[in-house]
């Protein structure tokens, strides 16, 4: 059964770049499809477009400079401790990694166990890591897609919440395929946030059980015929 919260879920988005997934979540909140509030957008890149998108919507935009931490043996952990302080300060309940190009350490993963999501542009467990779309084309796959999953210590390895599939067409380049996948990302990420806000996600081992209501769509599987 879904649970209606009286207060919106407090979300933070960690992003390093363009921030189109952040924008999709902002739009879904503003149109009432997602019952959440973005408490802060945090970036490791000062010039991330994601920060500008946040500012336009009156959301606190925070650049946490990785420079002072680099070169230290515990630099990555110290950086994540600084992030954790910020997340705590903003009362964040759910963290979204959205094009966040930095590996999160156990400091954050443990503090936000089953409360931190990532979106990845492949049908995991195929093609974790960088250049997923290019690898899917080169492998000769007929389907590609995207995955929203909870974050665990292994990169792109956590329990899968939602996936959407798209065809790989003859003549696709990594860019054309990435665009087609991105359209699906923009649907499933807000949807996963809403399922979380409704208290409908339960993790059992590797499986995420979605309770109540209609089954979330696995995404459009479109025949190229
Ligand atoms: C998205 O395609 C996302 O899936 C990918 O980066 C892009 C960010 O776009 N993430 C990863 O590859 C993480 N492994 P956006 O900044 O426009 O949301």
Coordinates of C-alpha atoms in Angstrom, one line a residue, residues 2 19 90 122 203:
X2 CA 1.3 3.5 -0.7
X19 CA 21.9 18.0 -15.1
X90 CA 19.9 20.0 4.9
X122 CA 22.6 0.7 -19.6
X203 CA 15.1 -4.2 -0.5

